[in-house]
PDB file of C-alpha atoms in Angstrom:
ATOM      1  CA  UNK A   1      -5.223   3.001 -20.935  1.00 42.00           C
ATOM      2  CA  UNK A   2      -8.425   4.213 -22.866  1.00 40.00           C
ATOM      3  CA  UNK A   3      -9.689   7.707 -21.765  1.00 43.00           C
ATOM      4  CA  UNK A   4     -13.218   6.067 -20.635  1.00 44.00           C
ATOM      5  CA  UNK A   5     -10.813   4.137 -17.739  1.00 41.00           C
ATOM      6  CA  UNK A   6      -8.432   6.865 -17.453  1.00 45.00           C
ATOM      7  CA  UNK A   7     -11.229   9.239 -16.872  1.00 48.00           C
ATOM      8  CA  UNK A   8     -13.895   7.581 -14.434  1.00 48.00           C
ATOM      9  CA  UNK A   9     -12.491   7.661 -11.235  1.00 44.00           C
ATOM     10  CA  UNK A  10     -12.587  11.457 -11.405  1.00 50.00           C
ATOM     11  CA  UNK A  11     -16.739  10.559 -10.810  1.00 52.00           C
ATOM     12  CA  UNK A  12     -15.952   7.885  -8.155  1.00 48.00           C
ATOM     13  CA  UNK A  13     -13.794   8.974  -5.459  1.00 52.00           C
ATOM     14  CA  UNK A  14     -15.097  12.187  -4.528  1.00 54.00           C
ATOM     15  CA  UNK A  15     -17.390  10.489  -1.446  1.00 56.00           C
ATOM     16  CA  UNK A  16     -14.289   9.053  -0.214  1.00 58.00           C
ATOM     17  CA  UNK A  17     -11.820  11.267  -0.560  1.00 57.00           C
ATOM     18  CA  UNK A  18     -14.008  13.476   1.235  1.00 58.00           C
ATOM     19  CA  UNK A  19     -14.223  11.579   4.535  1.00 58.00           C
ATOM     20  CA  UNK A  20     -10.851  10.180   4.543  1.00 58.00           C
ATOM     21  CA  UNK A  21      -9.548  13.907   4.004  1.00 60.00           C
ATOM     22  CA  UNK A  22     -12.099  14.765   7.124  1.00 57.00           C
ATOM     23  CA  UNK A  23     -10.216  12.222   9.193  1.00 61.00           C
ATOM     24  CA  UNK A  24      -7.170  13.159   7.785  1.00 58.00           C
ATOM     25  CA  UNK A  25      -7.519  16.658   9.154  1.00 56.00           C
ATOM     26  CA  UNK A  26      -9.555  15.655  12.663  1.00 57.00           C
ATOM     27  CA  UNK A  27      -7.309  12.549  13.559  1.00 63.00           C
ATOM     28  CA  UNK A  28      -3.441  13.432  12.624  1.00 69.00           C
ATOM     29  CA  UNK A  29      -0.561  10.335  13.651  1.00 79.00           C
ATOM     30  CA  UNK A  30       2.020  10.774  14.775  1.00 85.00           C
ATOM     31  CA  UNK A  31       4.616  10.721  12.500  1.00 92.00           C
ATOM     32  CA  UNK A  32       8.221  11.187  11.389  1.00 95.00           C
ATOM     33  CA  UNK A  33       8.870  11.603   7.700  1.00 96.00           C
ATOM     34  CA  UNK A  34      11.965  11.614   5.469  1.00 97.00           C
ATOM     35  CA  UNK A  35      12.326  12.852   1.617  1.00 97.00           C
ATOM     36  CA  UNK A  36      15.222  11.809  -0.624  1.00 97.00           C
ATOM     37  CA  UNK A  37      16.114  11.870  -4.292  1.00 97.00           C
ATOM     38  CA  UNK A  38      17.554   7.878  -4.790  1.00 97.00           C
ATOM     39  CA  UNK A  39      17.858   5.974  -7.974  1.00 96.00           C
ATOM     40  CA  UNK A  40      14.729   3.932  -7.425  1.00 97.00           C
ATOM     41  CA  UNK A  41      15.762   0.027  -7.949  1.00 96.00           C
ATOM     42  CA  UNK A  42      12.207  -2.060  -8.093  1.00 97.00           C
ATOM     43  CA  UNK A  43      12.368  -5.550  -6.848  1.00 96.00           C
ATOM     44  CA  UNK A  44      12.743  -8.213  -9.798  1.00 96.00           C
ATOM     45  CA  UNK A  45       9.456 -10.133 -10.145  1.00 97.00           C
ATOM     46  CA  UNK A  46       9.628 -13.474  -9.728  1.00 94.00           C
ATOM     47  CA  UNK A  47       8.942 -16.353 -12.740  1.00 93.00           C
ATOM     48  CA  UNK A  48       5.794 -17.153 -13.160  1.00 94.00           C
ATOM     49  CA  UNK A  49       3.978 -14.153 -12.101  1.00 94.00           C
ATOM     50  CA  UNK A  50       1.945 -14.436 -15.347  1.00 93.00           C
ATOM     51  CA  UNK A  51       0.913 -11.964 -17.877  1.00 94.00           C
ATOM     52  CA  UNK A  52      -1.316  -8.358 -17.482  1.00 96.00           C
ATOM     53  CA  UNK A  53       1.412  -6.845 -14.880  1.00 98.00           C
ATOM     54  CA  UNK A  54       1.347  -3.028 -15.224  1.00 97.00           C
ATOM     55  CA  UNK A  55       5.326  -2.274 -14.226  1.00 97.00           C
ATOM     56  CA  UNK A  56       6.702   1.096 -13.894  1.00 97.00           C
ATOM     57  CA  UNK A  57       8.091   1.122 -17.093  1.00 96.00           C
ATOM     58  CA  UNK A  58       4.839   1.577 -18.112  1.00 96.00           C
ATOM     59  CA  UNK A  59       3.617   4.309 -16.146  1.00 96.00           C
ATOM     60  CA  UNK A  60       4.080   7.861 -16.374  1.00 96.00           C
ATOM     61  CA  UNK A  61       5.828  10.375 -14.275  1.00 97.00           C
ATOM     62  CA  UNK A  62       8.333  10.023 -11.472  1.00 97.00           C
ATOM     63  CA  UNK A  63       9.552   6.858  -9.701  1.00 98.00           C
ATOM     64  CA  UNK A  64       8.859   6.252  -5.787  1.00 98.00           C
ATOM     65  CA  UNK A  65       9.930   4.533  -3.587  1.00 99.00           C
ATOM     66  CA  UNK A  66       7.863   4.661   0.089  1.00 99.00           C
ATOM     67  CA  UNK A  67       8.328   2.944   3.023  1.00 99.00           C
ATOM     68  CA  UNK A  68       5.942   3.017   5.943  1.00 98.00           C
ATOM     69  CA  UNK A  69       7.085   1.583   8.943  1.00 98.00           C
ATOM     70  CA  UNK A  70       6.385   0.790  13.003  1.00 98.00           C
ATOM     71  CA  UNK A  71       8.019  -0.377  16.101  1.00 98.00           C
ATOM     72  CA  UNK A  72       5.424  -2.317  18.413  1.00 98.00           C
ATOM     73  CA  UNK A  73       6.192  -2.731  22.071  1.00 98.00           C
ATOM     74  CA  UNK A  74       4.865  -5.554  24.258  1.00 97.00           C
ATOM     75  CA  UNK A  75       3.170  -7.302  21.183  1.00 98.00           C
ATOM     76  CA  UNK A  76       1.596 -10.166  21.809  1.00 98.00           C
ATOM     77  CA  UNK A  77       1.471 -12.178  18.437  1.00 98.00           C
ATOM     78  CA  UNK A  78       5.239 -12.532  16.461  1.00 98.00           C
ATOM     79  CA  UNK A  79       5.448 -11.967  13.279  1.00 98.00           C
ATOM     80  CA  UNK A  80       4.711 -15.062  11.636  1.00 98.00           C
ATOM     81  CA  UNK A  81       1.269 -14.885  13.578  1.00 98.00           C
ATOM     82  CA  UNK A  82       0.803 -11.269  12.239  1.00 98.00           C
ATOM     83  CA  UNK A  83       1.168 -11.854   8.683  1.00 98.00           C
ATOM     84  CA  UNK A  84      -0.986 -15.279   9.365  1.00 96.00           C
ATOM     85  CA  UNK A  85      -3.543 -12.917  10.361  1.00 96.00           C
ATOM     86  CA  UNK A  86      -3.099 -10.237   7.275  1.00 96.00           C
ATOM     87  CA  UNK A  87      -3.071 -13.019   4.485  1.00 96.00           C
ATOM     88  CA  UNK A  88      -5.751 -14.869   5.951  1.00 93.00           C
ATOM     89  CA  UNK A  89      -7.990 -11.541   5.988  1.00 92.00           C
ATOM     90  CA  UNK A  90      -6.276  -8.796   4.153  1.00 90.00           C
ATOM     91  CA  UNK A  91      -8.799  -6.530   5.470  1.00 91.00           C
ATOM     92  CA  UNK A  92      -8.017  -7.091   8.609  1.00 93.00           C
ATOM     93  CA  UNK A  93      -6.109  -4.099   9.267  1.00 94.00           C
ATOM     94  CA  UNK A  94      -7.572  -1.641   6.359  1.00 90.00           C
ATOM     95  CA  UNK A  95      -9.310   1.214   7.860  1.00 84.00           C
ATOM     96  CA  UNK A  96     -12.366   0.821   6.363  1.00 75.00           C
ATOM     97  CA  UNK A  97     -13.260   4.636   5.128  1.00 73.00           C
ATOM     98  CA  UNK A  98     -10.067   4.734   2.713  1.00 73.00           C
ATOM     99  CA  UNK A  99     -10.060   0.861   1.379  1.00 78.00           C
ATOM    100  CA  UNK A 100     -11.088  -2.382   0.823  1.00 84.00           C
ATOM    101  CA  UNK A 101      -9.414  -5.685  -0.411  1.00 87.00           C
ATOM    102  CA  UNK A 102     -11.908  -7.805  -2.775  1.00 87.00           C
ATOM    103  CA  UNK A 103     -11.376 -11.487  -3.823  1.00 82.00           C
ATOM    104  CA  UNK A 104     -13.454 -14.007  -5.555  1.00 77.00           C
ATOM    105  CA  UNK A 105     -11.396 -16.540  -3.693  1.00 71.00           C
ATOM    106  CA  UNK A 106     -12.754 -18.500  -0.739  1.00 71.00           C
ATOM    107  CA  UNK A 107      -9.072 -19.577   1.475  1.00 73.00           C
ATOM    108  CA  UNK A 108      -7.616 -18.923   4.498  1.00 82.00           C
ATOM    109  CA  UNK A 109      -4.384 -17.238   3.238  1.00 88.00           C
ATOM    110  CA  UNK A 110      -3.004 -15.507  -0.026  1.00 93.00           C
ATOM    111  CA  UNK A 111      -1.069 -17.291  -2.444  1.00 94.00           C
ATOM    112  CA  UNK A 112       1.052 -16.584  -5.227  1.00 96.00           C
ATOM    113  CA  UNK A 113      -1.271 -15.797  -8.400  1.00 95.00           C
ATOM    114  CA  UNK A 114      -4.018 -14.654  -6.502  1.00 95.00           C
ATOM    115  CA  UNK A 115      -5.511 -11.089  -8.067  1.00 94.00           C
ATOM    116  CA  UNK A 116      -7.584  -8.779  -5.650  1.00 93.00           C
ATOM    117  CA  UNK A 117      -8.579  -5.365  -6.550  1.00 92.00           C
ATOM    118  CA  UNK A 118      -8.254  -3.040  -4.024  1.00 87.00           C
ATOM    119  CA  UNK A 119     -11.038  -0.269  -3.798  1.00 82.00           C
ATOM    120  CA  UNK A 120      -9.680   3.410  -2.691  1.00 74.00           C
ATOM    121  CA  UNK A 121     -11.315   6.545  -2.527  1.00 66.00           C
ATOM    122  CA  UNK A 122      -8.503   8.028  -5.130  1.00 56.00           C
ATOM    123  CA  UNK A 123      -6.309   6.720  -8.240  1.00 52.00           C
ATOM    124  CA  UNK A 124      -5.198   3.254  -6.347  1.00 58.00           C
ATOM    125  CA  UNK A 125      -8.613   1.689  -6.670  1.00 66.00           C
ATOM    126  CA  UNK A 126      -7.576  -1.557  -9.228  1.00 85.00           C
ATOM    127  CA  UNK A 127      -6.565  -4.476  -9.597  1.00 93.00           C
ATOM    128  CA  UNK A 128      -3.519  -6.392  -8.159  1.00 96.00           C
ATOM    129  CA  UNK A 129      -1.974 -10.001  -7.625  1.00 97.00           C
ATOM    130  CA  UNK A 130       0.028 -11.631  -5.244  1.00 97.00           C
ATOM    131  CA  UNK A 131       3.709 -12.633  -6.954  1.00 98.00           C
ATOM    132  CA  UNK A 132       5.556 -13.027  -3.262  1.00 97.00           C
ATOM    133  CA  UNK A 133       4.508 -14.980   0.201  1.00 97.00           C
ATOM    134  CA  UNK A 134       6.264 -15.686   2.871  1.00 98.00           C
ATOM    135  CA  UNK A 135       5.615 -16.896   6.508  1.00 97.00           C
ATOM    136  CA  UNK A 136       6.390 -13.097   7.228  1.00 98.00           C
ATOM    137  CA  UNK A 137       5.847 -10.936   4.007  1.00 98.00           C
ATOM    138  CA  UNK A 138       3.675 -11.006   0.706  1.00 98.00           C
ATOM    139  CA  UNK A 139       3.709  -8.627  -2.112  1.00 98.00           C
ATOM    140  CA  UNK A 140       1.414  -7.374  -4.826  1.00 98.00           C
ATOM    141  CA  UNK A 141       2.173  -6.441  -8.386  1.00 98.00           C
ATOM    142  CA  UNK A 142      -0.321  -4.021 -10.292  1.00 97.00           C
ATOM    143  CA  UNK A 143      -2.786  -4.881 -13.342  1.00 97.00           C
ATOM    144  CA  UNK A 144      -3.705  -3.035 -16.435  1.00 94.00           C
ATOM    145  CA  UNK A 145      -6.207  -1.279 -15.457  1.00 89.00           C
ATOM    146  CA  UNK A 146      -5.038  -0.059 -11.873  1.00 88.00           C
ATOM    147  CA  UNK A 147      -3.562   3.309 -11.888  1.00 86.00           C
ATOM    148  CA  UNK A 148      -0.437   2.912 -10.548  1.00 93.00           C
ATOM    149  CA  UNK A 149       2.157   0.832 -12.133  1.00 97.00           C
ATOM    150  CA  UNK A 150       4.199  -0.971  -9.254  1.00 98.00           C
ATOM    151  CA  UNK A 151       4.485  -3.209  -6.826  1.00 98.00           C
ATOM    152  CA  UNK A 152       3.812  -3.294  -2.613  1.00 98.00           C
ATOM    153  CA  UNK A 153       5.219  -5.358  -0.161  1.00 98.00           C
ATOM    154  CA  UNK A 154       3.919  -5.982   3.293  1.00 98.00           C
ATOM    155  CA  UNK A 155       6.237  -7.485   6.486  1.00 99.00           C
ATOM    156  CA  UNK A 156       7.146  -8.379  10.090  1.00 99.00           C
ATOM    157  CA  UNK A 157      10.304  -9.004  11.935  1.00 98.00           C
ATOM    158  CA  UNK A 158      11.285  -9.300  15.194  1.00 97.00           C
ATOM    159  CA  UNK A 159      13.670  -6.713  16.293  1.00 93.00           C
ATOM    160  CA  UNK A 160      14.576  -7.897  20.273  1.00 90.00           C
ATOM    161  CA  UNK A 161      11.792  -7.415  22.680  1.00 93.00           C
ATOM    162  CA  UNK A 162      10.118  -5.207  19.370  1.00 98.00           C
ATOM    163  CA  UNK A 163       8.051  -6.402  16.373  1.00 98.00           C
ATOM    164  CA  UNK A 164       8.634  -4.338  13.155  1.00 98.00           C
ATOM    165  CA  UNK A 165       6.259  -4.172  10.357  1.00 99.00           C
ATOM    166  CA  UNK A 166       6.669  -2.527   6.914  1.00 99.00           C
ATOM    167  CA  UNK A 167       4.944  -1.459   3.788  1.00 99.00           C
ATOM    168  CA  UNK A 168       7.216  -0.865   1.456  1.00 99.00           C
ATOM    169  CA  UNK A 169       6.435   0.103  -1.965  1.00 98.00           C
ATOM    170  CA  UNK A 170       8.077   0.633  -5.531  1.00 98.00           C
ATOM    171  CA  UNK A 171       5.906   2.888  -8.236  1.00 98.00           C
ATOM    172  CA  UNK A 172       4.721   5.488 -10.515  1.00 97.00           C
ATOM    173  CA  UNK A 173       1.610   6.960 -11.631  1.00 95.00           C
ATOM    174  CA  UNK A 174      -0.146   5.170 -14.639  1.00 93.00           C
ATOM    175  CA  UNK A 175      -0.567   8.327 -16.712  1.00 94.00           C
ATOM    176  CA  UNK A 176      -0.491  11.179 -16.746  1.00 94.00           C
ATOM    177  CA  UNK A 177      -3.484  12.901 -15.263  1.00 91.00           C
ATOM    178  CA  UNK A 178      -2.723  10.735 -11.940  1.00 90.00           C
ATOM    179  CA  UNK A 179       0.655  11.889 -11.721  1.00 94.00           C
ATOM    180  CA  UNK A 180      -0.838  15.618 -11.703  1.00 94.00           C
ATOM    181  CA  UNK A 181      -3.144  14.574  -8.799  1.00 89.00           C
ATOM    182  CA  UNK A 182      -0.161  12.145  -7.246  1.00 91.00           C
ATOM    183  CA  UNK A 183       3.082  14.510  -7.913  1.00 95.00           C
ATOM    184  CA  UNK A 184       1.879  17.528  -9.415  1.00 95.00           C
ATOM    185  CA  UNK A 185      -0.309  19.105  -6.218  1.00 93.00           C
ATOM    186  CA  UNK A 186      -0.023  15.764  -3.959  1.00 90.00           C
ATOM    187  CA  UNK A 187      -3.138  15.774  -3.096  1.00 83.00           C
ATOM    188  CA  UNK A 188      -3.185  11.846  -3.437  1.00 81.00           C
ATOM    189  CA  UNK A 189       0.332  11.420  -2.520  1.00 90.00           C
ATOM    190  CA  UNK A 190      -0.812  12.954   1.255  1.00 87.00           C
ATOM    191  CA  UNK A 191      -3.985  10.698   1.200  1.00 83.00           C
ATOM    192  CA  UNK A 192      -1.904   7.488   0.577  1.00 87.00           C
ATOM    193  CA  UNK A 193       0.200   8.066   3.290  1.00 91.00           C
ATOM    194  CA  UNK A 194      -2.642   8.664   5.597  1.00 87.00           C
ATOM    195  CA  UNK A 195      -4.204   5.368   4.567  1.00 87.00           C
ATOM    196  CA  UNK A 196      -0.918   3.150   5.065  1.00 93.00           C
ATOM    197  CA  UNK A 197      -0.191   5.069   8.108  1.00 93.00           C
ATOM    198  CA  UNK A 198      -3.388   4.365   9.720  1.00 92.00           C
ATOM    199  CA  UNK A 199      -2.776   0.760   8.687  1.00 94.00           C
ATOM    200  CA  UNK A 200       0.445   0.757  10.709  1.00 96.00           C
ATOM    201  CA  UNK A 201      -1.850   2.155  13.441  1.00 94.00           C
ATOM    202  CA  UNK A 202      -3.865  -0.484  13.047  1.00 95.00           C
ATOM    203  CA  UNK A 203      -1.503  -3.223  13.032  1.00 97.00           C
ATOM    204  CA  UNK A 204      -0.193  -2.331  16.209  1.00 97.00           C
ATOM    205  CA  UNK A 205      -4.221  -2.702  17.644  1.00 96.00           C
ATOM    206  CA  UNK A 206      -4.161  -5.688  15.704  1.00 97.00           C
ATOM    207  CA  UNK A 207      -0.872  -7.034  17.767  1.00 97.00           C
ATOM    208  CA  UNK A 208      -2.276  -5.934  21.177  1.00 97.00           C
ATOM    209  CA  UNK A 209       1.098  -3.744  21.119  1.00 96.00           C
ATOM    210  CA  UNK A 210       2.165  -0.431  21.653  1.00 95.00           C
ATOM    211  CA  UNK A 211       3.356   1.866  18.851  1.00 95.00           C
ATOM    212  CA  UNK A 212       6.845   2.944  20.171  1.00 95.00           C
ATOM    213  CA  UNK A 213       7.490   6.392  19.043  1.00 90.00           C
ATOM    214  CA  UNK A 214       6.240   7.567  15.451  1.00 94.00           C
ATOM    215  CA  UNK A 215       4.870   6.034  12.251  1.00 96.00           C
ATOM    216  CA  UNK A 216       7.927   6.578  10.061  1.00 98.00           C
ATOM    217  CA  UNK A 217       7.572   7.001   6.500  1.00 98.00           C
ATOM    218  CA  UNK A 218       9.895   7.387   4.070  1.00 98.00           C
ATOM    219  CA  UNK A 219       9.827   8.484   0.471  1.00 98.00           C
ATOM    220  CA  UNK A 220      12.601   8.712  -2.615  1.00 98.00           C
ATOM    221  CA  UNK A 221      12.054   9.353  -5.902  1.00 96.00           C
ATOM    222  CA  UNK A 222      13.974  10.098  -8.633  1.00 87.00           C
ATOM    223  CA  UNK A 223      14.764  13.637  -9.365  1.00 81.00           C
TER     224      UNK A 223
END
């Protein structure tokens, strides 16, 4: 990565990062968190994903592994419907201070190949495609450029009378001067789990549900 790219979101994000830290502080989740050490193991990427994909062996730092996850009572769409919804309007759930989803392309649902970049208030803003869809899941692979180096998955189940969703994701910083902000004082590490937690939160709004319990979020890296 050239030091002109690696360098100018240090005079982008402040705006955001201030207001999503503001609601970070005035609106806390509830939540139930668990840290590991694991030997991180990255889902394979499928063929055909193309060329341009930024994996973790090319990043920098420490491996993680994060899982953010809900139990929805009394939902009224399953999860076929949910993730209908989602890739049909990947914005539909984002809260809108901390991120948006861009496309060029005019559909009703992702598909495989598809790039987006996704615009955060921290190191996360970048570029992404679709290399995974399912009636219940999709996932995203990183792009030079973006700076992590990774890949995200988002999903429903039905669990009995409960719908579960997940995001689930496999990564490490793309150099660096991230990984001090990420890993070293966690300053974006706290912010991205505020922004996938609220998304939970918002997919349980989105399903008419009730969150049962906690947001639960889960994080291993390697040691």
């Amino acid at each position: 990565m050239s030091s002109r790219v690696q360098w100018n979101w240090l005079f982008r994000w402040p705006p955001g990062i201030a207001l999503t830290t503001l609601r970070y502080f005035l609106r806390p989740l509830p939540t139930h968190r668990v840290d590991e050490h694991e030997i991180v193991v990255v889902p394979e990427l499928p063929e055909g994903c193309g060329s341009g994909i930024q994996t973790p062996e090319r990043g920098s730092g420490r491996l993680f592994h994060r899982r953010y996850s809900v139990r929805i009572g009394s939902s009224l769409l399953e999860p076929e419907q949910l993730m209908c919804r989602l890739m049909a309007d990947p914005n539909a759930a984002v809260p809108s201070e901390a991120a948006l989803f861009e496309t060029d392309v005019d559909h009703d649902s992702l598909r495989f190949g598809e790039e987006l970049v996704v615009r955060m208030p921290g190191p996360w803003d970048g570029p992404v495609r679709v290399v995974h869809t399912s009636p219940t899941s999709f996932r995203l692979a990183t792009l030079y450029g973006h700076l992590e180096a990774g890949q995200i998955e988002f999903r429903a189940a039905r669990h009995h009378e409960e719908l579960l969703f997940a995001i689930e994701s496999w990564a490490r910083s793309s150099d660096g001067t991230v990984d001090l902000f990420y890993d070293g004082i966690n300053l974006f590490k706290e912010l991205q789990t505020y922004l996938w937690a609220r998304y939970c939160e918002r997919v349980c709004e989105l399903c008419g549900g009730q969150l049962v319990r906690n947001v639960e979020i889960y994080t291993g890296c390697e040691r």
